[in-house]
Amino acid sequence: MNSPLLLPILCYPDPRLHTVARPVKSVDDRIRQLIPQMLATMYEAHGIGLAATQVDVHERLIVIDVSETRDQPMVLINPVIEWASPETRKGEEGCLSVPGVYDGVERSLAVRVRALDGEGVQRTIEAEGMLAVCIQHEMDHLMGKVFVEYLSPLKRTRIKSKMVKAQREAMKE
Ligand code: NI
């Protein structure tokens, strides 16, 4: 954490990750400052998406970049899923709030989402593949849901103790 732009990311099972985010009231200076901070935090952590919930800001804002080149940032403010394909697929997911854990989650193959962009302009995004999965994963965060909650209670318990142990070890260092 050597850049002042970087924000600490909450780690599962931090109870704050279960906060339901409020809509962003207006895309003002505060939000315009937060966006580059969230993007820098996501890039630094080598993530493809980050929800405001994960940096302890409980407003409906997510940043995403699924490009190989890491230069196609997307900002979704107050996102609403207008349509989700009935066809689903189980794919492996990870999360910056659950480092080192990857597991299968069933998601719609494609979604159409309405959201404001970083300038406060209304956009409609048609997404499929990795982008569609990422949008659904990040929008879950805004509802206080972490992907491990789709897994079996047994797996979740194991992940929880693994995370608590890892956090305890990190604190010792
Ligand atoms: Ni996540």
JSON list of C-alpha atoms in Angstrom, two decimals, residues 61-130:
[
{"chain": "A", "resi": 61, "resn": "LEU", "atom": "CA", "xyz": [-20.95, 1.60, -7.79]},
{"chain": "A", "resi": 62, "resn": "ILE", "atom": "CA", "xyz": [-18.77, -1.01, -9.48]},
{"chain": "A", "resi": 63, "resn": "VAL", "atom": "CA", "xyz": [-15.65, -0.90, -11.65]},
{"chain": "A", "resi": 64, "resn": "ILE", "atom": "CA", "xyz": [-14.71, -3.63, -14.10]},
{"chain": "A", "resi": 65, "resn": "ASP", "atom": "CA", "xyz": [-11.96, -4.36, -16.61]},
{"chain": "A", "resi": 66, "resn": "VAL", "atom": "CA", "xyz": [-12.03, -7.79, -18.25]},
{"chain": "A", "resi": 67, "resn": "SER", "atom": "CA", "xyz": [-9.60, -6.83, -21.03]},
{"chain": "A", "resi": 68, "resn": "GLU", "atom": "CA", "xyz": [-6.28, -8.66, -21.45]},
{"chain": "A", "resi": 69, "resn": "THR", "atom": "CA", "xyz": [-4.54, -5.32, -21.85]},
{"chain": "A", "resi": 70, "resn": "ARG", "atom": "CA", "xyz": [-5.97, -3.88, -18.61]},
{"chain": "A", "resi": 71, "resn": "ASP", "atom": "CA", "xyz": [-6.89, -0.64, -20.32]},
{"chain": "A", "resi": 72, "resn": "GLN", "atom": "CA", "xyz": [-10.66, -0.93, -20.83]},
{"chain": "A", "resi": 73, "resn": "PRO", "atom": "CA", "xyz": [-12.11, 0.30, -17.53]},
{"chain": "A", "resi": 74, "resn": "MET", "atom": "CA", "xyz": [-15.87, 0.27, -17.13]},
{"chain": "A", "resi": 75, "resn": "VAL", "atom": "CA", "xyz": [-17.82, 2.09, -14.45]},
{"chain": "A", "resi": 76, "resn": "LEU", "atom": "CA", "xyz": [-21.37, 1.07, -13.57]},
{"chain": "A", "resi": 77, "resn": "ILE", "atom": "CA", "xyz": [-23.35, 3.28, -11.22]},
{"chain": "A", "resi": 78, "resn": "ASN", "atom": "CA", "xyz": [-26.79, 2.24, -9.97]},
{"chain": "A", "resi": 79, "resn": "PRO", "atom": "CA", "xyz": [-26.78, -0.81, -12.27]},
{"chain": "A", "resi": 80, "resn": "VAL", "atom": "CA", "xyz": [-30.06, -2.60, -12.98]},
{"chain": "A", "resi": 81, "resn": "ILE", "atom": "CA", "xyz": [-30.30, -5.95, -14.76]},
{"chain": "A", "resi": 82, "resn": "GLU", "atom": "CA", "xyz": [-32.96, -5.48, -17.43]},
{"chain": "A", "resi": 83, "resn": "TRP", "atom": "CA", "xyz": [-32.62, -8.98, -18.80]},
{"chain": "A", "resi": 84, "resn": "ALA", "atom": "CA", "xyz": [-30.68, -12.10, -17.96]},
{"chain": "A", "resi": 85, "resn": "SER", "atom": "CA", "xyz": [-30.50, -15.11, -20.28]},
{"chain": "A", "resi": 86, "resn": "PRO", "atom": "CA", "xyz": [-32.33, -18.18, -18.98]},
{"chain": "A", "resi": 87, "resn": "GLU", "atom": "CA", "xyz": [-29.33, -20.19, -20.19]},
{"chain": "A", "resi": 88, "resn": "THR", "atom": "CA", "xyz": [-26.82, -20.53, -17.39]},
{"chain": "A", "resi": 89, "resn": "ARG", "atom": "CA", "xyz": [-23.37, -22.01, -17.03]},
{"chain": "A", "resi": 90, "resn": "LYS", "atom": "CA", "xyz": [-21.26, -22.97, -14.07]},
{"chain": "A", "resi": 91, "resn": "GLY", "atom": "CA", "xyz": [-17.87, -21.29, -14.20]},
{"chain": "A", "resi": 92, "resn": "GLU", "atom": "CA", "xyz": [-14.99, -20.86, -11.79]},
{"chain": "A", "resi": 93, "resn": "GLU", "atom": "CA", "xyz": [-14.97, -17.56, -9.89]},
{"chain": "A", "resi": 94, "resn": "GLY", "atom": "CA", "xyz": [-12.66, -15.85, -7.47]},
{"chain": "A", "resi": 95, "resn": "CYS", "atom": "CA", "xyz": [-12.97, -12.62, -5.51]},
{"chain": "A", "resi": 96, "resn": "LEU", "atom": "CA", "xyz": [-10.54, -10.01, -4.20]},
{"chain": "A", "resi": 97, "resn": "SER", "atom": "CA", "xyz": [-12.36, -10.28, -0.85]},
{"chain": "A", "resi": 98, "resn": "VAL", "atom": "CA", "xyz": [-11.76, -14.06, -0.69]},
{"chain": "A", "resi": 99, "resn": "PRO", "atom": "CA", "xyz": [-8.13, -14.32, -1.83]},
{"chain": "A", "resi": 100, "resn": "GLY", "atom": "CA", "xyz": [-6.91, -17.72, -2.99]},
{"chain": "A", "resi": 101, "resn": "VAL", "atom": "CA", "xyz": [-10.39, -19.28, -3.23]},
{"chain": "A", "resi": 102, "resn": "TYR", "atom": "CA", "xyz": [-11.87, -20.31, -6.57]},
{"chain": "A", "resi": 103, "resn": "ASP", "atom": "CA", "xyz": [-15.05, -22.31, -7.08]},
{"chain": "A", "resi": 104, "resn": "GLY", "atom": "CA", "xyz": [-17.89, -22.89, -9.51]},
{"chain": "A", "resi": 105, "resn": "VAL", "atom": "CA", "xyz": [-20.94, -20.62, -9.60]},
{"chain": "A", "resi": 106, "resn": "GLU", "atom": "CA", "xyz": [-23.92, -20.90, -11.92]},
{"chain": "A", "resi": 107, "resn": "ARG", "atom": "CA", "xyz": [-24.58, -17.63, -13.80]},
{"chain": "A", "resi": 108, "resn": "SER", "atom": "CA", "xyz": [-26.61, -16.41, -16.75]},
{"chain": "A", "resi": 109, "resn": "LEU", "atom": "CA", "xyz": [-24.59, -16.56, -19.96]},
{"chain": "A", "resi": 110, "resn": "ALA", "atom": "CA", "xyz": [-25.67, -13.08, -21.02]},
{"chain": "A", "resi": 111, "resn": "VAL", "atom": "CA", "xyz": [-27.19, -10.00, -19.39]},
{"chain": "A", "resi": 112, "resn": "ARG", "atom": "CA", "xyz": [-28.45, -6.59, -20.41]},
{"chain": "A", "resi": 113, "resn": "VAL", "atom": "CA", "xyz": [-27.73, -3.94, -17.79]},
{"chain": "A", "resi": 114, "resn": "ARG", "atom": "CA", "xyz": [-28.76, -0.30, -17.50]},
{"chain": "A", "resi": 115, "resn": "ALA", "atom": "CA", "xyz": [-26.37, 1.90, -15.50]},
{"chain": "A", "resi": 116, "resn": "LEU", "atom": "CA", "xyz": [-24.84, 5.35, -15.31]},
{"chain": "A", "resi": 117, "resn": "ASP", "atom": "CA", "xyz": [-21.23, 5.57, -16.44]},
{"chain": "A", "resi": 118, "resn": "GLY", "atom": "CA", "xyz": [-18.49, 7.54, -14.65]},
{"chain": "A", "resi": 119, "resn": "GLU", "atom": "CA", "xyz": [-19.79, 10.78, -16.18]},
{"chain": "A", "resi": 120, "resn": "GLY", "atom": "CA", "xyz": [-23.31, 10.13, -14.99]},
{"chain": "A", "resi": 121, "resn": "VAL", "atom": "CA", "xyz": [-24.57, 9.26, -18.49]},
{"chain": "A", "resi": 122, "resn": "GLN", "atom": "CA", "xyz": [-27.20, 6.52, -18.77]},
{"chain": "A", "resi": 123, "resn": "ARG", "atom": "CA", "xyz": [-25.91, 3.48, -20.71]},
{"chain": "A", "resi": 124, "resn": "THR", "atom": "CA", "xyz": [-27.19, 0.08, -21.68]},
{"chain": "A", "resi": 125, "resn": "ILE", "atom": "CA", "xyz": [-24.61, -2.70, -21.70]},
{"chain": "A", "resi": 126, "resn": "GLU", "atom": "CA", "xyz": [-25.12, -6.00, -23.48]},
{"chain": "A", "resi": 127, "resn": "ALA", "atom": "CA", "xyz": [-22.69, -8.45, -21.97]},
{"chain": "A", "resi": 128, "resn": "GLU", "atom": "CA", "xyz": [-21.80, -12.09, -22.42]},
{"chain": "A", "resi": 129, "resn": "GLY", "atom": "CA", "xyz": [-18.99, -14.39, -21.39]},
{"chain": "A", "resi": 130, "resn": "MET", "atom": "CA", "xyz": [-16.61, -13.17, -18.72]}
]
